[in-house]
Amino acid sequence: MEANITLPESDHTDSYDVVIMGGALSGAATATLLLRQNPGIRILILEKSMKLSRRVGEATVEVSAYFMGRVLGLTQYLNESHLAKQGLRFWFTNGEVKTLAEASELGPLYQVRVPSYQLDRAAFDEEVLRRAGAAGAEILRPATIIDVRLQPGKEQTVTFRNGDGTRTVRAQGRLVEKQYRTSDCSGLVEMERRQGLGQPRASREISLVVARSLCDT
């Protein structure tokens, strides 16, 4: 994929084993897991913002909470810094109920084995990114992606703007019988924009359904 733009002359070029575009949960977790499996590889994370902001995805379900806690090793951090949820709870009201404490309540009697969480995504994503840096990834921010060039079996290049200059980095190398090159974790909107796929819409109709399976055990 090549963007139809004229690239400015790059001020600096470096080579990495992996270049990750986007430093929020997907990008930072990818870097952490790659470094865990392949100690010593060179990973660069490019993040467009100086400070990550809140975003959709603040309410987790159990399977994502398992990944964050057990796989990424964030259980203690999640329990200390975010709100653990113990399944669905219901409160019933009628004309006599004035406060939540007066309402009839229905929900689990015991703590669940794998809780879900209500996250402050800004704080959570920053913590995952910080840990990726502590594990050995190089983090560069703010970095605005200008061009991405992917060539099967060859070097992959990413050109970005950082401060007043531009820089081109290259991803190359064979690791653990697989080629890790460039990982785009900047989000669907950014990927569509770079590939010219995004189409503006005057209005959007959006429906959301969230469901869990409830059963007696």
PDB file of C-alpha atoms in Angstrom:
ATOM      1  CA  MET A   1       0.000   0.000   0.000  1.00  0.00           C
ATOM      2  CA  GLU A   2       1.420   3.372  -1.028  1.00  0.00           C
ATOM      3  CA  ALA A   3      -0.132   6.731  -0.273  1.00  0.00           C
ATOM      4  CA  ASN A   4      -0.507   9.041  -3.266  1.00  0.00           C
ATOM      5  CA  ILE A   5       1.570  11.852  -1.807  1.00  0.00           C
ATOM      6  CA  THR A   6       5.049  13.253  -2.305  1.00  0.00           C
ATOM      7  CA  LEU A   7       7.210  12.393   0.667  1.00  0.00           C
ATOM      8  CA  PRO A   8       9.362  15.111   2.210  1.00  0.00           C
ATOM      9  CA  GLU A   9      13.022  14.304   2.453  1.00  0.00           C
ATOM     10  CA  SER A  10      13.594  12.323   5.628  1.00  0.00           C
ATOM     11  CA  ASP A  11      15.984  13.754   8.213  1.00  0.00           C
ATOM     12  CA  HIS A  12      16.824  10.400   9.777  1.00  0.00           C
ATOM     13  CA  THR A  13      16.471   6.679   9.071  1.00  0.00           C
ATOM     14  CA  ASP A  14      16.597   3.786  11.539  1.00  0.00           C
ATOM     15  CA  SER A  15      15.946   0.062  11.394  1.00  0.00           C
ATOM     16  CA  TYR A  16      13.822  -1.922  13.848  1.00  0.00           C
ATOM     17  CA  ASP A  17      12.571  -5.475  14.059  1.00  0.00           C
ATOM     18  CA  VAL A  18       9.006  -4.244  14.614  1.00  0.00           C
ATOM     19  CA  VAL A  19       7.329  -0.861  14.131  1.00  0.00           C
ATOM     20  CA  ILE A  20       3.943  -0.439  15.834  1.00  0.00           C
ATOM     21  CA  MET A  21       1.650   2.432  14.882  1.00  0.00           C
ATOM     22  CA  GLY A  22      -0.579   3.319  17.830  1.00  0.00           C
ATOM     23  CA  GLY A  23       0.363   3.156  21.497  1.00  0.00           C
ATOM     24  CA  ALA A  24      -2.972   2.414  23.167  1.00  0.00           C
ATOM     25  CA  LEU A  25      -3.988  -1.046  24.411  1.00  0.00           C
ATOM     26  CA  SER A  26      -3.592  -2.971  21.121  1.00  0.00           C
ATOM     27  CA  GLY A  27      -0.211  -1.504  20.246  1.00  0.00           C
ATOM     28  CA  ALA A  28       1.280  -1.564  23.744  1.00  0.00           C
ATOM     29  CA  ALA A  29       0.039  -5.113  24.426  1.00  0.00           C
ATOM     30  CA  THR A  30       1.470  -6.295  21.092  1.00  0.00           C
ATOM     31  CA  ALA A  31       4.865  -4.844  22.012  1.00  0.00           C
ATOM     32  CA  THR A  32       4.769  -6.389  25.491  1.00  0.00           C
ATOM     33  CA  LEU A  33       3.943  -9.883  24.217  1.00  0.00           C
ATOM     34  CA  LEU A  34       6.520  -9.754  21.407  1.00  0.00           C
ATOM     35  CA  LEU A  35       9.244  -8.714  23.855  1.00  0.00           C
ATOM     36  CA  ARG A  36       8.197 -11.432  26.274  1.00  0.00           C
ATOM     37  CA  GLN A  37       8.512 -14.080  23.543  1.00  0.00           C
ATOM     38  CA  ASN A  38      11.594 -12.561  21.889  1.00  0.00           C
ATOM     39  CA  PRO A  39      13.810 -10.744  24.421  1.00  0.00           C
ATOM     40  CA  GLY A  40      16.172  -8.211  22.925  1.00  0.00           C
ATOM     41  CA  ILE A  41      14.303  -7.396  19.717  1.00  0.00           C
ATOM     42  CA  ARG A  42      14.059  -3.736  18.730  1.00  0.00           C
ATOM     43  CA  ILE A  43      10.493  -2.406  18.810  1.00  0.00           C
ATOM     44  CA  LEU A  44       9.388   1.139  18.057  1.00  0.00           C
ATOM     45  CA  ILE A  45       5.926   2.372  19.098  1.00  0.00           C
ATOM     46  CA  LEU A  46       4.668   5.484  17.311  1.00  0.00           C
ATOM     47  CA  GLU A  47       1.878   7.310  19.169  1.00  0.00           C
ATOM     48  CA  LYS A  48       0.243  10.428  17.742  1.00  0.00           C
ATOM     49  CA  SER A  49      -0.761  11.996  21.088  1.00  0.00           C
ATOM     50  CA  MET A  50       1.290  13.214  24.012  1.00  0.00           C
ATOM     51  CA  LYS A  51      -1.439  11.978  26.360  1.00  0.00           C
ATOM     52  CA  LEU A  52      -3.947   9.230  25.617  1.00  0.00           C
ATOM     53  CA  SER A  53      -7.603  10.157  26.061  1.00  0.00           C
ATOM     54  CA  ARG A  54     -10.766   8.327  27.070  1.00  0.00           C
ATOM     55  CA  ARG A  55     -12.325   6.170  24.368  1.00  0.00           C
ATOM     56  CA  VAL A  56     -14.926   3.499  23.723  1.00  0.00           C
ATOM     57  CA  GLY A  57     -14.061   0.235  25.467  1.00  0.00           C
ATOM     58  CA  GLU A  58     -14.182   1.303  29.096  1.00  0.00           C
ATOM     59  CA  ALA A  59     -16.488  -1.574  30.137  1.00  0.00           C
ATOM     60  CA  THR A  60     -14.818  -4.966  29.748  1.00  0.00           C
ATOM     61  CA  VAL A  61     -16.293  -8.448  29.608  1.00  0.00           C
ATOM     62  CA  GLU A  62     -14.761 -11.439  31.336  1.00  0.00           C
ATOM     63  CA  VAL A  63     -12.675 -12.740  28.420  1.00  0.00           C
ATOM     64  CA  SER A  64     -10.941  -9.370  27.891  1.00  0.00           C
ATOM     65  CA  ALA A  65     -10.464  -8.973  31.644  1.00  0.00           C
ATOM     66  CA  TYR A  66      -8.791 -12.407  31.702  1.00  0.00           C
ATOM     67  CA  PHE A  67      -6.384 -11.310  28.967  1.00  0.00           C
ATOM     68  CA  MET A  68      -5.569  -8.036  30.719  1.00  0.00           C
ATOM     69  CA  GLY A  69      -5.140  -9.604  34.140  1.00  0.00           C
ATOM     70  CA  ARG A  70      -3.722 -13.077  33.566  1.00  0.00           C
ATOM     71  CA  VAL A  71      -1.883 -12.650  30.249  1.00  0.00           C
ATOM     72  CA  LEU A  72      -0.594  -9.080  30.546  1.00  0.00           C
ATOM     73  CA  GLY A  73      -0.133  -9.407  34.310  1.00  0.00           C
ATOM     74  CA  LEU A  74      -2.295  -6.432  35.262  1.00  0.00           C
ATOM     75  CA  THR A  75      -4.556  -8.056  37.898  1.00  0.00           C
ATOM     76  CA  GLN A  76      -3.209  -6.105  40.868  1.00  0.00           C
ATOM     77  CA  TYR A  77      -3.223  -2.828  38.938  1.00  0.00           C
ATOM     78  CA  LEU A  78      -6.803  -3.396  37.737  1.00  0.00           C
ATOM     79  CA  ASN A  79      -8.064  -4.206  41.243  1.00  0.00           C
ATOM     80  CA  GLU A  80      -6.305  -1.224  42.810  1.00  0.00           C
ATOM     81  CA  SER A  81      -6.934   1.442  40.158  1.00  0.00           C
ATOM     82  CA  HIS A  82     -10.215   0.496  38.443  1.00  0.00           C
ATOM     83  CA  LEU A  83     -13.684  -0.706  39.373  1.00  0.00           C
ATOM     84  CA  ALA A  84     -14.220  -4.476  39.443  1.00  0.00           C
ATOM     85  CA  LYS A  85     -17.679  -5.643  38.385  1.00  0.00           C
ATOM     86  CA  GLN A  86     -19.157  -8.838  39.788  1.00  0.00           C
ATOM     87  CA  GLY A  87     -21.655  -9.685  37.074  1.00  0.00           C
ATOM     88  CA  LEU A  88     -25.086  -8.196  36.439  1.00  0.00           C
ATOM     89  CA  ARG A  89     -27.142  -6.726  39.273  1.00  0.00           C
ATOM     90  CA  PHE A  90     -30.726  -5.489  39.120  1.00  0.00           C
ATOM     91  CA  TRP A  91     -32.653  -3.032  41.289  1.00  0.00           C
ATOM     92  CA  PHE A  92     -36.449  -2.912  41.225  1.00  0.00           C
ATOM     93  CA  THR A  93     -38.536   0.076  42.089  1.00  0.00           C
ATOM     94  CA  ASN A  94     -42.142   1.074  42.643  1.00  0.00           C
ATOM     95  CA  GLY A  95     -43.989   4.155  43.785  1.00  0.00           C
ATOM     96  CA  GLU A  96     -42.733   3.773  47.369  1.00  0.00           C
ATOM     97  CA  VAL A  97     -39.014   3.557  46.536  1.00  0.00           C
ATOM     98  CA  LYS A  98     -37.227   6.900  46.875  1.00  0.00           C
ATOM     99  CA  THR A  99     -33.541   5.871  46.952  1.00  0.00           C
ATOM    100  CA  LEU A 100     -31.407   3.026  45.605  1.00  0.00           C
ATOM    101  CA  ALA A 101     -30.966   1.644  49.116  1.00  0.00           C
ATOM    102  CA  GLU A 102     -34.752   1.138  49.390  1.00  0.00           C
ATOM    103  CA  ALA A 103     -35.029  -0.816  46.111  1.00  0.00           C
ATOM    104  CA  SER A 104     -35.229  -4.609  45.925  1.00  0.00           C
ATOM    105  CA  GLU A 105     -31.917  -6.016  44.644  1.00  0.00           C
ATOM    106  CA  LEU A 106     -31.123  -9.156  42.656  1.00  0.00           C
ATOM    107  CA  GLY A 107     -27.588 -10.284  41.812  1.00  0.00           C
ATOM    108  CA  PRO A 108     -24.751 -12.734  42.611  1.00  0.00           C
ATOM    109  CA  LEU A 109     -24.204 -13.647  46.256  1.00  0.00           C
ATOM    110  CA  TYR A 110     -20.474 -14.304  45.815  1.00  0.00           C
ATOM    111  CA  GLN A 111     -17.566 -12.714  43.986  1.00  0.00           C
ATOM    112  CA  VAL A 112     -17.033 -14.160  40.520  1.00  0.00           C
ATOM    113  CA  ARG A 113     -13.829 -16.054  39.677  1.00  0.00           C
ATOM    114  CA  VAL A 114     -13.001 -13.747  36.755  1.00  0.00           C
ATOM    115  CA  PRO A 115     -14.460 -10.262  37.256  1.00  0.00           C
ATOM    116  CA  SER A 116     -14.964  -7.699  34.543  1.00  0.00           C
ATOM    117  CA  TYR A 117     -13.941  -4.069  35.008  1.00  0.00           C
ATOM    118  CA  GLN A 118     -15.058  -0.519  34.478  1.00  0.00           C
ATOM    119  CA  LEU A 119     -11.911   1.189  33.201  1.00  0.00           C
ATOM    120  CA  ASP A 120     -10.609   4.689  32.981  1.00  0.00           C
ATOM    121  CA  ARG A 121      -9.275   4.013  29.495  1.00  0.00           C
ATOM    122  CA  ALA A 122      -6.981   7.045  29.474  1.00  0.00           C
ATOM    123  CA  ALA A 123      -5.200   5.920  32.645  1.00  0.00           C
ATOM    124  CA  PHE A 124      -5.308   2.229  31.700  1.00  0.00           C
ATOM    125  CA  ASP A 125      -3.850   2.701  28.211  1.00  0.00           C
ATOM    126  CA  GLU A 126      -1.084   4.932  29.579  1.00  0.00           C
ATOM    127  CA  GLU A 127      -0.166   2.233  32.107  1.00  0.00           C
ATOM    128  CA  VAL A 128      -0.021  -0.516  29.463  1.00  0.00           C
ATOM    129  CA  LEU A 129       2.133   1.758  27.278  1.00  0.00           C
ATOM    130  CA  ARG A 130       4.403   2.580  30.216  1.00  0.00           C
ATOM    131  CA  ARG A 131       4.925  -1.116  30.889  1.00  0.00           C
ATOM    132  CA  ALA A 132       5.739  -1.763  27.236  1.00  0.00           C
ATOM    133  CA  GLY A 133       8.440   0.887  27.499  1.00  0.00           C
ATOM    134  CA  ALA A 134       9.749  -0.636  30.708  1.00  0.00           C
ATOM    135  CA  ALA A 135       9.928  -4.012  28.941  1.00  0.00           C
ATOM    136  CA  GLY A 136      12.235  -2.522  26.316  1.00  0.00           C
ATOM    137  CA  ALA A 137      10.115  -0.925  23.587  1.00  0.00           C
ATOM    138  CA  GLU A 138      11.108   2.523  22.324  1.00  0.00           C
ATOM    139  CA  ILE A 139       8.193   4.968  22.461  1.00  0.00           C
ATOM    140  CA  LEU A 140       8.064   8.056  20.282  1.00  0.00           C
ATOM    141  CA  ARG A 141       5.309  10.655  20.733  1.00  0.00           C
ATOM    142  CA  PRO A 142       3.791  12.724  19.295  1.00  0.00           C
ATOM    143  CA  ALA A 143       4.326  11.130  15.882  1.00  0.00           C
ATOM    144  CA  THR A 144       2.097  11.813  12.876  1.00  0.00           C
ATOM    145  CA  ILE A 145       2.192   9.054  10.245  1.00  0.00           C
ATOM    146  CA  ILE A 146       2.832  10.418   6.740  1.00  0.00           C
ATOM    147  CA  ASP A 147       3.339   7.247   4.721  1.00  0.00           C
ATOM    148  CA  VAL A 148       3.413   3.473   5.114  1.00  0.00           C
ATOM    149  CA  ARG A 149       4.957   1.258   2.435  1.00  0.00           C
ATOM    150  CA  LEU A 150       4.511  -2.497   2.685  1.00  0.00           C
ATOM    151  CA  GLN A 151       6.452  -4.793   0.349  1.00  0.00           C
ATOM    152  CA  PRO A 152       5.999  -8.573   0.655  1.00  0.00           C
ATOM    153  CA  GLY A 153       9.282 -10.209   1.588  1.00  0.00           C
ATOM    154  CA  LYS A 154      11.174  -6.913   1.727  1.00  0.00           C
ATOM    155  CA  GLU A 155      11.752  -4.019   4.108  1.00  0.00           C
ATOM    156  CA  GLN A 156       8.676  -2.185   5.324  1.00  0.00           C
ATOM    157  CA  THR A 157       9.000   1.581   5.783  1.00  0.00           C
ATOM    158  CA  VAL A 158       7.066   4.085   7.866  1.00  0.00           C
ATOM    159  CA  THR A 159       7.580   7.820   7.456  1.00  0.00           C
ATOM    160  CA  PHE A 160       6.283  10.143  10.137  1.00  0.00           C
ATOM    161  CA  ARG A 161       6.533  13.691  11.380  1.00  0.00           C
ATOM    162  CA  ASN A 162       7.940  14.345  14.835  1.00  0.00           C
ATOM    163  CA  GLY A 163       8.412  17.933  15.915  1.00  0.00           C
ATOM    164  CA  ASP A 164       9.742  20.049  13.050  1.00  0.00           C
ATOM    165  CA  GLY A 165      11.343  17.183  11.120  1.00  0.00           C
ATOM    166  CA  THR A 166      10.442  13.937   9.395  1.00  0.00           C
ATOM    167  CA  ARG A 167      11.873  10.498   9.925  1.00  0.00           C
ATOM    168  CA  THR A 168      11.714   7.177   8.098  1.00  0.00           C
ATOM    169  CA  VAL A 169      12.081   3.908   9.974  1.00  0.00           C
ATOM    170  CA  ARG A 170      12.354   0.420   8.537  1.00  0.00           C
ATOM    171  CA  ALA A 171      11.048  -2.869   9.884  1.00  0.00           C
ATOM    172  CA  GLN A 172      12.912  -6.016   8.990  1.00  0.00           C
ATOM    173  CA  GLY A 173      14.116  -9.323  10.401  1.00  0.00           C
ATOM    174  CA  ARG A 174      13.047 -12.927  10.913  1.00  0.00           C
ATOM    175  CA  LEU A 175      12.053 -13.839  14.457  1.00  0.00           C
ATOM    176  CA  VAL A 176      11.065 -17.254  15.797  1.00  0.00           C
ATOM    177  CA  GLU A 177      10.343 -18.572  12.289  1.00  0.00           C
ATOM    178  CA  LYS A 178       7.963 -15.694  11.594  1.00  0.00           C
ATOM    179  CA  GLN A 179       8.558 -12.292  10.052  1.00  0.00           C
ATOM    180  CA  TYR A 180       7.367  -9.500  12.292  1.00  0.00           C
ATOM    181  CA  ARG A 181       7.285  -6.322  10.301  1.00  0.00           C
ATOM    182  CA  THR A 182       4.876  -3.445  10.766  1.00  0.00           C
ATOM    183  CA  SER A 183       1.860  -3.586  13.066  1.00  0.00           C
ATOM    184  CA  ASP A 184      -0.935  -1.046  12.536  1.00  0.00           C
ATOM    185  CA  CYS A 185      -2.748  -0.491  15.840  1.00  0.00           C
ATOM    186  CA  SER A 186      -3.840   3.076  15.104  1.00  0.00           C
ATOM    187  CA  GLY A 187      -7.498   2.156  14.763  1.00  0.00           C
ATOM    188  CA  LEU A 188      -9.925   1.460  11.925  1.00  0.00           C
ATOM    189  CA  VAL A 189     -10.615   5.125  11.150  1.00  0.00           C
ATOM    190  CA  GLU A 190      -6.917   5.954  10.737  1.00  0.00           C
ATOM    191  CA  MET A 191      -6.320   2.848   8.601  1.00  0.00           C
ATOM    192  CA  GLU A 192      -9.244   3.736   6.311  1.00  0.00           C
ATOM    193  CA  ARG A 193      -8.058   7.335   6.047  1.00  0.00           C
ATOM    194  CA  ARG A 194      -4.560   6.332   4.950  1.00  0.00           C
ATOM    195  CA  GLN A 195      -5.928   3.906   2.369  1.00  0.00           C
ATOM    196  CA  GLY A 196      -8.507   6.375   1.073  1.00  0.00           C
ATOM    197  CA  LEU A 197     -11.410   4.129   2.082  1.00  0.00           C
ATOM    198  CA  GLY A 198     -13.198   6.382   4.540  1.00  0.00           C
ATOM    199  CA  GLN A 199     -16.301   8.085   3.155  1.00  0.00           C
ATOM    200  CA  PRO A 200     -17.933  10.983   5.014  1.00  0.00           C
ATOM    201  CA  ARG A 201     -21.573  10.494   5.929  1.00  0.00           C
ATOM    202  CA  ALA A 202     -24.177  13.126   6.681  1.00  0.00           C
ATOM    203  CA  SER A 203     -25.695  10.943   9.395  1.00  0.00           C
ATOM    204  CA  ARG A 204     -25.182   7.522  10.934  1.00  0.00           C
ATOM    205  CA  GLU A 205     -27.726   5.108  12.326  1.00  0.00           C
ATOM    206  CA  ILE A 206     -26.142   3.072  15.092  1.00  0.00           C
ATOM    207  CA  SER A 207     -27.659   0.280  17.164  1.00  0.00           C
ATOM    208  CA  LEU A 208     -25.909  -1.486  20.035  1.00  0.00           C
ATOM    209  CA  VAL A 209     -26.832  -4.722  21.733  1.00  0.00           C
ATOM    210  CA  VAL A 210     -24.837  -6.098  24.672  1.00  0.00           C
ATOM    211  CA  ALA A 211     -25.759  -9.569  25.946  1.00  0.00           C
ATOM    212  CA  ARG A 212     -24.513 -12.127  28.432  1.00  0.00           C
ATOM    213  CA  SER A 213     -25.609 -15.704  28.895  1.00  0.00           C
ATOM    214  CA  LEU A 214     -27.249 -16.146  32.290  1.00  0.00           C
ATOM    215  CA  CYS A 215     -27.832 -19.666  33.601  1.00  0.00           C
ATOM    216  CA  ASP A 216     -28.167 -21.557  36.849  1.00  0.00           C
ATOM    217  CA  THR A 217     -25.198 -23.657  37.880  1.00  0.00           C
TER     218      THR A 217
END
